[in-house]
Amino acid sequence: MSTQMYLAYDYPLLSVFWNFLWIMWFILLFRIIVDIFRDDELSGWAKAGWLLFVILLPFLGVLVYVIARGKNMGRREVTQARAQQEAFDSYIRQTAAGGISSVDELAKLSEIRARGDITDDEFRRAKELVLSGHGPSSGSGTATSGH
């Protein structure tokens, strides 16, 4: 009985493979837990039951969950990603449509007047345009006086 026993650490590539499988299993476990909470169709008791099943019997729970609800799990993830993208696009459109506020335009006009690039009369006309919602006139931002 002098046979030598080989363990997983005797084969480094096998050890890497097992570590990879463990990491993938934990990723799947956490994605399932997130999906349980994300699903609006499940009642509170159903969520609690699935969560207990996945935590108390992790290997069996993950396997059963993927078999029973895996297809819809992907659909829920895609739906959430689309909703996030639409919210982001909406925010960008809303922000871009706002442009420069009238307060910012008035502050810039004040700086231009303080530098002496426009006269008080030009400042007053540009200010009236900004406050009326038409924006500054095209020539008010340039130096037109010979100061």
XYZ file of N, CA, C and O in Angstrom, residues 82-92:
44
model
N -32.526 48.470 -20.176
C -33.197 49.403 -21.097
C -33.791 50.583 -20.347
O -33.724 51.720 -20.811
N -34.397 50.326 -19.195
C -34.984 51.413 -18.403
C -33.901 52.382 -17.935
O -34.100 53.607 -17.965
N -32.759 51.860 -17.522
C -31.666 52.726 -17.102
C -31.148 53.548 -18.279
O -30.857 54.737 -18.124
N -31.033 52.936 -19.449
C -30.559 53.655 -20.633
C -31.549 54.737 -21.034
O -31.147 55.849 -21.382
N -32.850 54.438 -20.978
C -33.857 55.440 -21.320
C -33.844 56.602 -20.334
O -33.982 57.761 -20.725
N -33.662 56.299 -19.054
C -33.585 57.365 -18.048
C -32.353 58.233 -18.281
O -32.424 59.468 -18.182
N -31.244 57.613 -18.622
C -30.020 58.359 -18.899
C -30.198 59.231 -20.138
O -29.827 60.408 -20.135
N -30.774 58.665 -21.209
C -31.014 59.424 -22.439
C -31.956 60.591 -22.186
O -31.754 61.696 -22.703
N -32.983 60.356 -21.392
C -33.927 61.413 -21.053
C -33.235 62.531 -20.280
O -33.467 63.713 -20.541
N -32.376 62.167 -19.357
C -31.629 63.161 -18.582
C -30.725 63.981 -19.499
O -30.665 65.203 -19.383
N -30.051 63.309 -20.432
C -29.166 64.012 -21.363
C -29.970 64.970 -22.235
O -29.574 66.122 -22.438
